[in-house]
Amino acid sequence: MRKAVAVQEVANAQSAGALPAARFVIAERIRPYLYIAPALLFFAVFFFFPIAYVIYLSFHDWSLLNLEEIEWVGLDNFAALWEDADFRQVLANTFMYTLATVGLGIVIAFFLALWLNRRARVYGLVQAAVFSPHIVSLVSVAMLWMWLMDPQYGLLNALLEFVGLPAYTWLTDTKSALVSLIVVSLWKGVGYNTVVFIAGLQSIPRDIYEAAALDRSPWWRTLVSITVPMLSPTLFFLLVINTISSFQVFDTIYIMTQGGPVNSTNMLVFYIYEQGMDFYNGGIASAASVVLLGMVGLLTLLHFRLMGKRVHYR
Amino acid sequence: MARVILKQVTKTFHSQTVVKGLDLVIPDGSFTVLVGPSGCGKSTTLRMIAGLESVTDGEILIGDQPVNHLPPGKRDVAMVFQNYALYPTMNVYDNIAFGLRNRGYSKKDCRTMVEEIAEVVGLTPYLKRKPSELSGGQRQRVALARAMVKKPQVFLMDEPLSNLDAKLRNQMRVELTSLHKRLGTTFIYVTHDQVEAMTMGDQIVVMSEGTIMQVAPPMELYREPANLFVAQFIGSPAMNVVPADGRAEHLWGFRPEMAVLLPGGASADPAEAAWSLGGTIVSREILGSDALYHVETERGRVVVKAETETMAEIGARVLVSVPLAHIHVFDRATGKRLGRLEGRTRNHSLAGGVV
């Protein structure tokens, strides 16, 4: 009898001991998620939810004027976008703008960085001057360039006239307005790219160039075979960042052209704004937002797929 | 192969002269080591020979041709850098072939030459690898192969072993000296490590503060140092220097391995012409077969290298005995070595009477 009681006590003790152990395992499993929960919550509320919600809204017909009425329309908004000639032009404008600002922005900045990557004080001053547009408000930049590009009173046309060239139409002509916006974007963005390139150049060890000099490498081969590959992480970073920001251009269009003349400078984000805020086509605006998201995502993915393997990380 | 001549070579950086009028002849086919403490101007001298630094004043001749105004690639020299300076984005093959392509060799010739040299330095299995995928020793070999494949007149090496661990460094030291024997090319090697200099060089140039202190073969530097700086820089541990007996304008120097440690009560062997100095052992470093004894004497602290079997204890009174033939006499003011005490009469007022 006494023996049976003792066995029961041992069994009870074991089961009592097993319960805290199980709890401990569960707590250990949950613990990492608890650590990242605040950040995850932040991302969920401010990033994932808006993305999911805009995708949801893109399948509905709705307007900011009456948020109560929201009607499921399936892919109608996307079909309407596809059939809209204005939207196709918006897409073409956006691609053209992105190609020019990213391509030229990176090439100009690269050569500027090569030139400015020296120790003398004057180069430091030029670096600061080139970078300064980046820290100026885009609204001020747009206002400044509107004045510079004014057909009658603008400084640029005055300069053209001074050297005996005919005045240029700048923002007032469908053929030149997009080019003018590209010029403004380059002026604003090249400084940032240049500084990033200079930082990249300065991280390349000097003795590699010395080894190349001893190897009789001509300057262009040193540039192509050493500098560019060594700068590939910088190049890749700038390519991705510039592509995304070019796709999202809005401020300069809003202030300088309002998408005109004749839709010639209208681009995706401004189109979304127009559709949502001016024409109260919430569904179309949401569908265009999804198109923007898809295109930026796809391009970024393409960059990673095509260029990612060639990037040399030290 | 070529000899290298430096005539009054001077280098000034921002009004600070780091190399002061060097006159030096580096014989054809020699393994010349420039050695000295950090900041003595040895690397700057090497870089001036390579053409990576301009010469402020003076002239450099490689193979009797003035090269001051020739760019590095036209001087027919190859250099191995301290951290190898391999092209990180290229694989081993391209690293070695890069210089050949720039010299206009055909693709086929490049392949033959790279494969040959890779075989010599044992890199054949690694030709497709990037430098980041290689060990320190393998990178070192790539750097060597890149230099060797160009078949230069002069090899320049700027502390090429300093990034390797002790074992690999010893191995590479042997490999470099045998490589030099095989190629017979002029090697100019910079190091701050006097052991490296002594074991590798057949001519050593000891530098200090931008000037040459002495140029000599290793054993001559050890046995007949020209001045106090060389005496104390070459040899490990450094030469002991104490005030001379009787003449305040002189200093005496003796190497720790030339001194003998005797028990405090003993007296020096009267048959041998030796000078003795009493003192107390203050510390002991056991190196294995030998031990270093730091002895505090009335002339200052001296180090004696003795066999471990001697095993004197810390705190023991001892007699440091140095044969007169191994005592070097230096001028206190100039640091210049005047000769040895060999043959001089022993100073009886000190011998055996210290302890």
XYZ file of C-alpha atoms in Angstrom:
669
model
C 0.000 0.000 0.000
C 2.725 2.389 1.056
C 4.614 1.428 -2.090
C 1.590 2.225 -4.314
C 1.234 5.680 -2.740
C 4.913 6.381 -3.379
C 4.561 5.411 -7.056
C 1.554 7.726 -7.416
C 3.508 10.605 -5.841
C 6.361 10.112 -8.301
C 3.920 10.095 -11.247
C 2.282 13.314 -9.990
C 5.659 14.956 -9.577
C 6.652 13.969 -13.115
C 3.463 15.334 -14.668
C 3.802 18.533 -12.626
C 7.361 18.881 -13.917
C 6.372 18.181 -17.549
C 3.878 21.031 -17.725
C 6.329 23.917 -17.134
C 8.747 22.297 -19.618
C 6.103 22.354 -22.399
C 5.271 25.957 -21.569
C 8.925 26.829 -21.734
C 9.228 25.348 -25.241
C 6.187 27.307 -26.465
C 7.494 30.518 -24.898
C 10.857 29.961 -26.595
C 9.159 29.550 -29.954
C 7.046 32.670 -29.562
C 9.832 34.805 -28.177
C 11.527 35.773 -31.544
C 8.172 36.816 -32.989
C 7.528 38.981 -29.962
C 10.842 40.727 -30.516
C 10.029 41.657 -34.106
C 6.320 42.233 -33.471
C 6.529 46.068 -33.151
C 8.416 46.416 -36.439
C 6.140 43.876 -38.100
C 3.071 45.751 -36.851
C 4.458 49.013 -38.197
C 5.097 47.475 -41.618
C 1.722 45.758 -41.626
C -0.192 48.960 -40.862
C 1.765 51.391 -43.012
C 3.022 49.219 -45.900
C 1.349 45.848 -46.361
C -2.183 46.970 -45.549
C -2.185 49.995 -47.941
C -0.775 47.802 -50.728
C -3.367 45.103 -50.138
C -6.135 47.708 -49.817
C -5.235 49.501 -53.060
C -5.217 46.139 -54.866
C -8.670 45.482 -53.373
C -9.875 48.944 -54.422
C -8.583 48.484 -57.976
C -11.293 45.863 -58.554
C -14.019 48.280 -57.463
C -15.702 51.370 -58.776
C -15.574 54.050 -56.102
C -15.132 57.763 -55.630
C -13.748 60.005 -52.912
C -17.036 61.921 -53.082
C -19.050 58.972 -51.852
C -17.069 56.378 -49.966
C -20.246 54.525 -48.974
C -20.857 53.302 -52.518
C -18.219 50.865 -53.602
C -19.054 48.444 -56.380
C -17.167 45.296 -57.487
C -16.256 45.641 -61.185
C -13.628 42.928 -61.587
C -10.966 43.821 -64.164
C -13.021 46.637 -65.716
C -10.733 49.360 -64.343
C -7.671 47.696 -65.889
C -9.505 47.226 -69.203
C -10.493 50.911 -69.160
C -6.880 51.874 -68.536
C -5.703 49.710 -71.422
C -8.213 51.320 -73.776
C -7.377 54.837 -72.644
C -4.986 56.478 -75.167
C -4.043 59.081 -72.543
C -2.910 56.338 -70.180
C -0.822 54.732 -72.898
C 0.845 58.087 -73.471
C 1.345 58.441 -69.723
C 3.109 55.072 -69.722
C 5.259 56.083 -72.709
C 6.119 59.403 -71.018
C 7.007 57.640 -67.788
C 9.274 55.150 -69.547
C 10.947 57.865 -71.611
C 11.456 60.044 -68.519
C 12.820 57.124 -66.477
C 15.156 55.967 -69.219
C 16.563 59.460 -69.750
C 16.873 60.516 -66.110
C 18.300 57.190 -64.919
C 20.608 56.663 -67.899
C 21.886 60.211 -68.268
C 21.799 60.813 -64.515
C 24.109 57.881 -63.871
C 26.461 58.510 -66.810
C 26.860 62.239 -66.079
C 27.319 61.586 -62.354
C 29.888 58.864 -63.042
C 32.099 61.125 -65.145
C 31.609 64.039 -62.757
C 32.687 61.770 -59.898
C 35.783 60.686 -61.828
C 36.664 64.329 -62.344
C 35.893 65.446 -58.793
C 37.538 62.548 -56.976
C 40.656 64.542 -56.149
C 42.104 66.015 -53.017
C 42.427 69.731 -53.847
C 40.085 72.123 -52.061
C 38.585 73.421 -55.295
C 37.227 69.945 -56.064
C 35.594 69.852 -52.638
C 33.886 73.139 -53.394
C 32.652 71.883 -56.770
C 31.391 68.701 -55.077
C 29.406 70.827 -52.615
C 28.049 72.949 -55.461
C 27.002 69.910 -57.478
C 25.346 68.351 -54.429
C 23.499 71.498 -53.304
C 20.418 71.078 -55.610
C 19.723 67.791 -53.820
C 19.102 69.539 -50.505
C 16.921 72.297 -51.979
C 13.152 71.752 -51.817
C 11.783 70.386 -55.060
C 9.108 73.104 -55.069
C 11.789 75.810 -55.007
C 13.718 73.970 -57.718
C 10.598 73.788 -59.892
C 9.827 77.499 -59.356
C 13.412 78.436 -60.163
C 13.414 76.415 -63.369
C 10.016 77.792 -64.411
C 11.561 81.234 -64.272
C 14.735 80.083 -66.063
C 12.636 78.445 -68.783
C 10.150 81.258 -69.184
C 9.859 81.836 -72.952
C 9.811 85.628 -72.647
C 11.688 86.547 -69.468
C 13.686 83.393 -68.821
C 17.439 83.405 -68.421
C 17.946 80.393 -70.690
C 16.341 82.036 -73.699
C 18.189 85.254 -72.944
C 21.431 83.272 -73.076
C 20.398 81.574 -76.316
C 19.594 84.938 -77.846
C 22.877 86.351 -76.563
C 24.837 83.713 -78.496
C 22.639 84.232 -81.573
C 20.455 81.128 -81.282
C 16.655 81.166 -81.596
C 14.585 81.037 -78.424
C 13.512 77.570 -77.275
C 9.949 76.648 -76.345
C 10.921 74.761 -73.133
C 7.753 73.978 -71.151
C 5.253 75.402 -73.621
C 5.624 72.915 -76.459
C 4.592 69.255 -76.508
C 7.918 68.297 -78.081
C 10.151 70.075 -75.598
C 8.212 69.963 -72.311
C 9.240 66.422 -71.352
C 12.868 67.200 -72.228
C 12.650 70.272 -69.975
C 11.391 68.160 -67.075
C 14.216 65.687 -67.688
C 16.736 68.575 -67.554
C 15.309 69.718 -64.199
C 15.380 66.194 -62.825
C 18.993 65.724 -63.919
C 20.012 69.058 -62.393
C 18.420 68.035 -59.103
C 19.539 64.418 -59.007
C 23.036 64.335 -60.493
C 24.646 65.773 -57.335
C 23.399 62.949 -55.148
C 24.545 60.308 -57.644
C 27.915 62.032 -57.940
C 28.513 62.038 -54.197
C 27.559 58.357 -53.965
C 29.914 57.568 -56.859
C 32.726 59.547 -55.218
C 32.234 57.547 -52.026
C 32.410 54.369 -54.122
C 35.547 55.548 -55.920
C 37.236 56.428 -52.653
C 36.635 52.926 -51.344
C 38.679 51.403 -54.199
C 42.178 50.721 -52.833
C 44.797 52.940 -54.461
C 47.280 50.106 -54.853
C 44.987 48.366 -57.355
C 45.428 51.365 -59.655
C 49.161 51.275 -58.973
C 49.246 47.598 -59.930
C 47.347 48.485 -63.119
C 49.864 51.249 -63.885
C 52.697 48.735 -63.476
C 50.719 46.391 -65.750
C 50.759 49.131 -68.433
C 46.992 49.413 -68.411
C 45.805 52.349 -70.557
C 43.336 54.690 -68.808
C 40.295 53.412 -70.667
C 41.047 49.786 -69.830
C 41.605 50.717 -66.186
C 38.215 52.438 -66.305
C 36.417 49.522 -67.941
C 38.218 46.597 -66.317
C 38.853 47.960 -62.831
C 36.874 51.077 -61.920
C 33.477 50.090 -63.328
C 33.489 46.519 -61.933
C 34.696 47.809 -58.574
C 31.870 50.355 -58.591
C 29.237 47.783 -59.509
C 27.548 47.769 -56.063
C 27.277 51.581 -56.209
C 26.058 51.441 -59.786
C 23.464 48.830 -58.945
C 22.243 50.756 -55.913
C 21.878 53.973 -57.909
C 20.149 52.178 -60.762
C 17.486 50.709 -58.489
C 16.980 53.864 -56.406
C 16.861 56.170 -59.448
C 14.470 53.911 -61.347
C 12.045 53.817 -58.449
C 12.208 57.577 -57.839
C 11.838 58.374 -61.557
C 8.702 56.295 -61.752
C 7.339 58.227 -58.817
C 7.943 61.736 -60.206
C 5.149 64.110 -59.237
C 6.200 67.457 -57.739
C 7.875 68.952 -60.795
C 4.942 67.981 -63.032
C 2.414 69.356 -60.568
C 4.184 72.695 -60.253
C 5.665 73.188 -63.708
C 3.297 71.661 -66.263
C 0.231 70.030 -64.663
C 0.869 67.183 -67.112
C 0.589 69.451 -70.144
C 0.786 70.687 -72.720
C -1.634 68.158 -74.174
C -0.719 65.371 -71.770
C 2.899 65.470 -73.011
C 4.412 65.536 -69.498
C 1.773 63.510 -67.721
C 3.283 60.574 -65.884
C 1.971 57.727 -63.761
C 1.829 59.280 -60.302
C 0.390 62.541 -61.614
C -2.141 60.548 -63.641
C -3.146 58.665 -60.481
C -3.511 61.957 -58.640
C -5.585 63.457 -61.441
C -7.884 60.459 -61.664
C -8.379 60.215 -57.912
C -8.451 63.863 -56.840
C -9.624 65.805 -59.874
C -11.901 63.349 -61.691
C -12.938 61.314 -58.626
C -12.281 58.026 -60.474
C -11.065 56.103 -57.405
C -11.190 52.760 -59.178
C -9.104 53.931 -62.147
C -6.624 55.650 -59.814
C -6.298 52.438 -57.770
C -5.836 50.318 -60.905
C -3.145 52.725 -62.170
C -1.471 52.501 -58.746
C -1.411 48.717 -59.057
C 0.127 49.077 -62.540
C 2.787 51.395 -61.082
C 3.487 48.955 -58.249
C 3.745 46.066 -60.714
C 6.051 47.925 -63.074
C 8.402 49.191 -60.369
C 8.451 45.743 -58.782
C 9.106 44.073 -62.127
C 11.879 46.485 -63.081
C 13.550 46.104 -59.706
C 13.326 42.339 -60.050
C 14.802 42.583 -63.542
C 17.673 44.700 -62.229
C 18.392 42.105 -59.566
C 18.139 39.222 -62.021
C 20.159 40.749 -64.846
C 22.685 42.802 -62.941
C 22.705 41.263 -59.488
C 25.045 38.452 -60.529
C 27.562 40.859 -62.017
C 27.787 42.989 -58.912
C 31.046 42.463 -57.070
C 30.644 42.853 -53.318
C 33.876 43.103 -51.391
C 68.228 41.549 -65.367
C 69.602 44.960 -64.571
C 71.351 46.897 -61.883
C 69.620 49.816 -60.253
C 71.460 52.989 -59.378
C 70.165 55.775 -57.159
C 72.044 59.061 -57.381
C 71.325 61.638 -54.684
C 67.656 60.614 -54.696
C 65.496 62.856 -52.540
C 61.770 62.826 -51.835
C 59.895 65.643 -50.175
C 56.237 65.534 -49.165
C 54.715 68.884 -48.195
C 58.079 70.374 -47.175
C 59.009 67.258 -45.201
C 61.970 65.401 -46.669
C 61.471 61.677 -46.177
C 64.314 60.426 -48.373
C 67.506 62.458 -48.124
C 69.938 62.230 -51.007
C 70.302 58.450 -51.309
C 73.295 57.111 -53.186
C 72.955 53.399 -53.770
C 74.001 50.766 -56.278
C 71.866 47.627 -56.380
C 73.932 45.063 -58.281
C 72.512 43.104 -61.183
C 70.935 39.855 -59.991
C 71.261 40.690 -56.302
C 68.632 40.174 -53.605
C 68.817 43.569 -51.961
C 66.755 44.215 -48.862
C 65.861 47.720 -47.709
C 65.279 47.449 -43.987
C 64.539 49.976 -41.299
C 61.906 51.069 -38.815
C 58.522 52.465 -39.923
C 58.827 55.873 -41.537
C 62.505 55.502 -42.486
C 61.754 56.021 -46.191
C 62.320 52.464 -47.436
C 58.874 52.035 -49.033
C 59.058 55.520 -50.553
C 62.422 54.609 -52.083
C 60.947 51.427 -53.552
C 57.930 53.322 -54.890
C 60.235 55.865 -56.516
C 62.085 53.029 -58.255
C 58.707 51.648 -59.398
C 57.621 55.065 -60.632
C 54.650 55.239 -58.271
C 56.158 58.302 -56.568
C 57.936 61.090 -58.365
C 61.546 61.871 -57.480
C 61.923 65.337 -55.954
C 65.625 65.464 -56.716
C 68.309 63.122 -57.983
C 68.292 60.367 -60.562
C 67.267 56.716 -60.768
C 68.791 54.419 -63.383
C 67.522 50.951 -64.199
C 69.894 49.021 -66.418
C 71.885 52.245 -66.865
C 68.824 53.988 -68.343
C 67.499 57.057 -66.503
C 63.873 56.340 -65.600
C 62.821 59.446 -63.649
C 60.379 60.482 -66.339
C 59.197 57.037 -67.404
C 55.747 55.879 -66.231
C 55.669 52.718 -64.048
C 54.625 50.463 -66.924
C 57.595 51.494 -69.050
C 60.293 50.791 -66.448
C 60.276 47.027 -66.945
C 59.786 46.388 -63.253
C 57.172 44.275 -61.467
C 55.984 44.840 -57.950
C 54.454 42.674 -55.261
C 52.455 44.803 -52.844
C 52.012 44.369 -49.112
C 48.337 43.472 -49.470
C 48.902 41.925 -52.907
C 46.754 44.516 -54.787
C 45.075 41.806 -56.838
C 42.188 42.856 -59.060
C 39.235 41.655 -56.950
C 36.762 41.456 -59.821
C 39.013 39.277 -62.004
C 39.781 35.614 -61.542
C 43.309 34.330 -61.035
C 43.830 33.767 -64.768
C 42.816 37.324 -65.664
C 44.844 38.780 -62.811
C 47.967 37.157 -64.242
C 47.067 37.801 -67.882
C 46.077 41.472 -67.454
C 49.624 42.801 -67.793
C 50.331 40.526 -70.761
C 47.243 41.725 -72.647
C 48.330 45.318 -72.081
C 51.702 44.424 -73.565
C 49.981 43.225 -76.710
C 50.468 39.460 -76.350
C 48.032 37.341 -78.350
C 45.327 35.371 -76.587
C 47.174 32.137 -77.319
C 50.510 33.427 -75.992
C 48.775 34.780 -72.891
C 47.248 31.370 -72.230
C 50.557 29.559 -72.652
C 52.444 31.993 -70.421
C 49.781 32.096 -67.704
C 49.498 28.315 -67.617
C 53.269 27.953 -67.412
C 53.613 30.383 -64.539
C 50.580 28.925 -62.741
C 52.304 25.554 -62.875
C 55.490 27.037 -61.397
C 53.727 28.637 -58.417
C 51.193 25.836 -57.980
C 48.096 27.803 -58.960
C 46.808 25.632 -61.813
C 43.732 24.350 -59.922
C 42.755 27.882 -58.900
C 42.861 29.761 -62.208
C 39.079 30.253 -62.331
C 38.787 31.465 -58.763
C 38.404 35.042 -57.623
C 40.985 36.393 -55.119
C 38.328 36.457 -52.392
C 38.052 32.663 -52.709
C 41.765 32.126 -52.018
C 43.785 31.858 -48.822
C 46.440 34.436 -47.932
C 49.227 32.194 -49.195
C 47.453 31.538 -52.494
C 46.857 35.266 -53.004
C 50.533 35.814 -52.372
C 51.313 33.305 -55.110
C 48.956 35.065 -57.522
C 50.741 38.342 -56.803
C 54.077 36.621 -57.434
C 52.832 34.969 -60.609
C 51.492 38.299 -61.873
C 54.936 39.816 -61.335
C 56.886 36.845 -62.708
C 54.882 36.378 -65.887
C 56.047 39.759 -67.196
C 59.685 38.630 -66.933
C 60.779 42.042 -65.627
C 64.333 43.293 -65.246
C 63.727 44.078 -61.584
C 61.337 42.644 -58.987
C 60.158 45.074 -56.336
C 58.567 43.707 -53.178
C 56.981 45.892 -50.525
C 56.690 43.861 -47.318
C 55.015 41.022 -49.218
C 55.023 38.590 -46.306
C 53.686 40.832 -43.574
C 50.069 39.694 -44.007
C 50.887 36.006 -43.656
C 50.953 33.961 -40.459
C 54.339 33.038 -38.979
C 54.463 29.516 -40.419
C 53.503 30.543 -43.936
C 55.887 33.492 -43.747
C 58.805 31.160 -43.021
C 57.773 28.912 -45.897
C 57.395 31.822 -48.320
C 60.775 33.224 -47.241
C 62.428 30.017 -48.381
C 60.373 29.949 -51.585
C 61.248 33.543 -52.447
C 64.972 32.996 -51.973
C 64.905 29.856 -54.114
C 62.817 31.721 -56.699
C 65.466 34.440 -56.772
C 68.190 31.840 -57.300
C 66.201 30.235 -60.106
C 65.356 33.476 -61.925
C 68.611 35.283 -61.245
C 66.750 38.599 -61.562
C 67.444 41.648 -59.420
C 65.147 41.612 -56.369
C 64.585 44.706 -54.245
C 62.744 43.796 -51.103
C 61.426 46.138 -48.424
C 60.810 44.981 -44.881
C 60.890 46.305 -41.342
C 61.703 42.832 -40.057
C 65.448 42.424 -39.587
C 65.101 38.627 -39.373
C 63.522 38.626 -42.843
C 66.283 40.910 -44.090
C 69.076 38.772 -42.637
C 67.670 35.476 -43.886
C 66.775 36.579 -47.419
C 69.071 39.329 -48.597
C 72.542 39.054 -50.019
C 72.879 42.821 -49.690
C 71.113 44.679 -46.928
C 70.515 48.416 -46.907
C 69.748 49.644 -43.406
C 67.834 52.920 -43.443
C 66.870 55.405 -40.779
C 65.156 58.783 -41.105
C 65.528 58.880 -44.864
C 69.232 58.111 -44.988
C 71.294 54.964 -45.485
C 72.995 53.785 -42.313
C 74.958 50.933 -43.863
C 75.005 48.747 -46.968
C 76.549 45.331 -46.454
C 75.987 41.582 -46.641
C 74.073 40.153 -43.650
C 77.014 38.763 -41.671
C 79.052 41.919 -42.131
C 76.169 43.956 -40.750
C 76.033 41.641 -37.767
C 79.740 41.485 -37.139
C 80.854 44.930 -38.182
C 77.947 47.356 -37.753
C 78.917 50.793 -38.980
C 77.170 52.635 -36.186
C 75.046 52.334 -33.080
C 71.784 52.365 -35.067
C 72.767 49.342 -37.172
C 74.277 47.596 -34.157
C 71.022 47.877 -32.273
C 68.694 47.306 -35.240
C 70.337 44.152 -36.551
C 70.378 41.129 -34.290
C 67.752 39.869 -31.930
C 67.795 40.747 -29.115
C 69.461 44.084 -29.793
C 73.098 44.779 -28.923
C 73.705 45.955 -25.354
C 75.252 49.398 -25.150
C 76.907 50.613 -21.958
C 79.196 53.508 -21.059
C 82.831 52.671 -21.789
C 85.451 52.300 -19.110
C 87.628 55.290 -18.643
C 86.617 57.256 -21.731
C 83.399 59.217 -21.404
C 83.301 59.965 -25.135
C 82.979 56.259 -25.956
C 80.255 53.642 -25.611
C 80.762 49.901 -25.564
C 78.437 47.464 -27.240
C 78.225 43.697 -26.983
C 75.723 41.213 -28.323
C 73.602 39.301 -25.770
C 74.706 35.981 -27.267
C 78.398 36.862 -26.890
C 78.179 37.478 -23.154
C 78.526 34.729 -20.563
C 76.584 34.606 -17.338
C 78.672 33.512 -14.326
C 77.568 32.983 -10.712
C 77.914 36.079 -8.577
C 80.746 34.717 -6.480
C 82.808 33.526 -9.429
C 85.547 35.460 -11.111
C 86.151 35.615 -14.817
C 88.607 33.219 -16.368
C 91.928 35.064 -16.110
C 93.221 33.193 -19.156
C 90.607 34.821 -21.360
C 90.702 38.504 -22.095
C 87.236 39.427 -20.890
C 85.423 42.304 -19.312
C 83.038 41.603 -16.461
C 80.115 43.434 -15.017
C 78.192 42.464 -11.893
C 74.443 42.706 -11.538
C 71.142 41.150 -10.519
C 68.793 39.191 -12.751
C 65.524 41.108 -12.909
C 63.641 39.022 -15.471
C 64.001 35.935 -17.600
C 62.463 34.975 -20.951
C 62.684 31.308 -21.832
C 62.823 30.772 -25.599
C 63.255 26.980 -25.570
C 66.869 26.069 -26.124
C 67.936 29.530 -24.914
C 66.820 32.020 -22.332
C 67.171 35.775 -22.179
C 68.303 37.191 -18.860
C 67.728 40.843 -18.112
C 70.442 41.912 -15.712
C 70.397 45.196 -13.834
C 73.974 46.464 -13.535
C 75.594 49.667 -12.431
C 75.967 50.514 -16.166
C 72.292 50.036 -16.861
C 70.192 47.052 -17.824
C 71.775 44.490 -20.162
C 70.414 41.344 -21.804
C 72.342 38.082 -21.894
C 71.366 35.147 -24.051
C 72.329 31.890 -22.410
C 71.452 28.241 -22.748
C 68.384 27.223 -20.819
C 70.512 24.795 -18.818
C 72.150 27.764 -17.074
C 68.786 28.460 -15.416
C 69.760 31.287 -13.125
C 66.905 32.467 -10.932
C 65.379 35.937 -10.867
C 67.000 37.979 -8.122
C 70.306 36.088 -8.284
C 73.571 38.032 -8.271
C 75.543 37.270 -11.429
C 78.625 38.281 -13.323
C 78.210 39.217 -16.993
C 81.447 38.391 -18.747
C 82.163 39.528 -22.304
C 85.287 38.579 -24.258
C 87.096 41.767 -25.253
C 87.098 40.623 -28.874
C 83.318 40.952 -28.870
C 83.128 44.429 -27.447
C 82.477 47.109 -30.051
C 83.557 50.672 -29.358
C 81.311 53.516 -30.522
C 81.758 57.248 -30.533
C 79.174 58.628 -28.130
C 78.653 61.866 -30.097
C 78.362 60.495 -33.643
C 77.321 56.906 -32.915
C 79.985 55.734 -35.352
C 81.716 52.454 -34.604
C 85.446 52.878 -33.947
C 86.420 49.200 -33.746
C 86.658 46.395 -31.221
C 88.366 46.133 -27.870
C 90.235 43.061 -29.095
C 93.883 43.078 -28.102
C 93.458 45.803 -25.525
C 94.607 45.207 -21.973
C 91.990 44.205 -19.514
C 90.791 46.797 -17.052
C 91.710 45.147 -13.759
C 89.948 47.718 -11.647
C 86.633 46.206 -12.758
C 87.331 42.598 -13.573
C 86.028 40.242 -10.948
C 85.628 42.969 -8.444
C 82.094 44.002 -9.092
C 80.120 41.296 -7.332
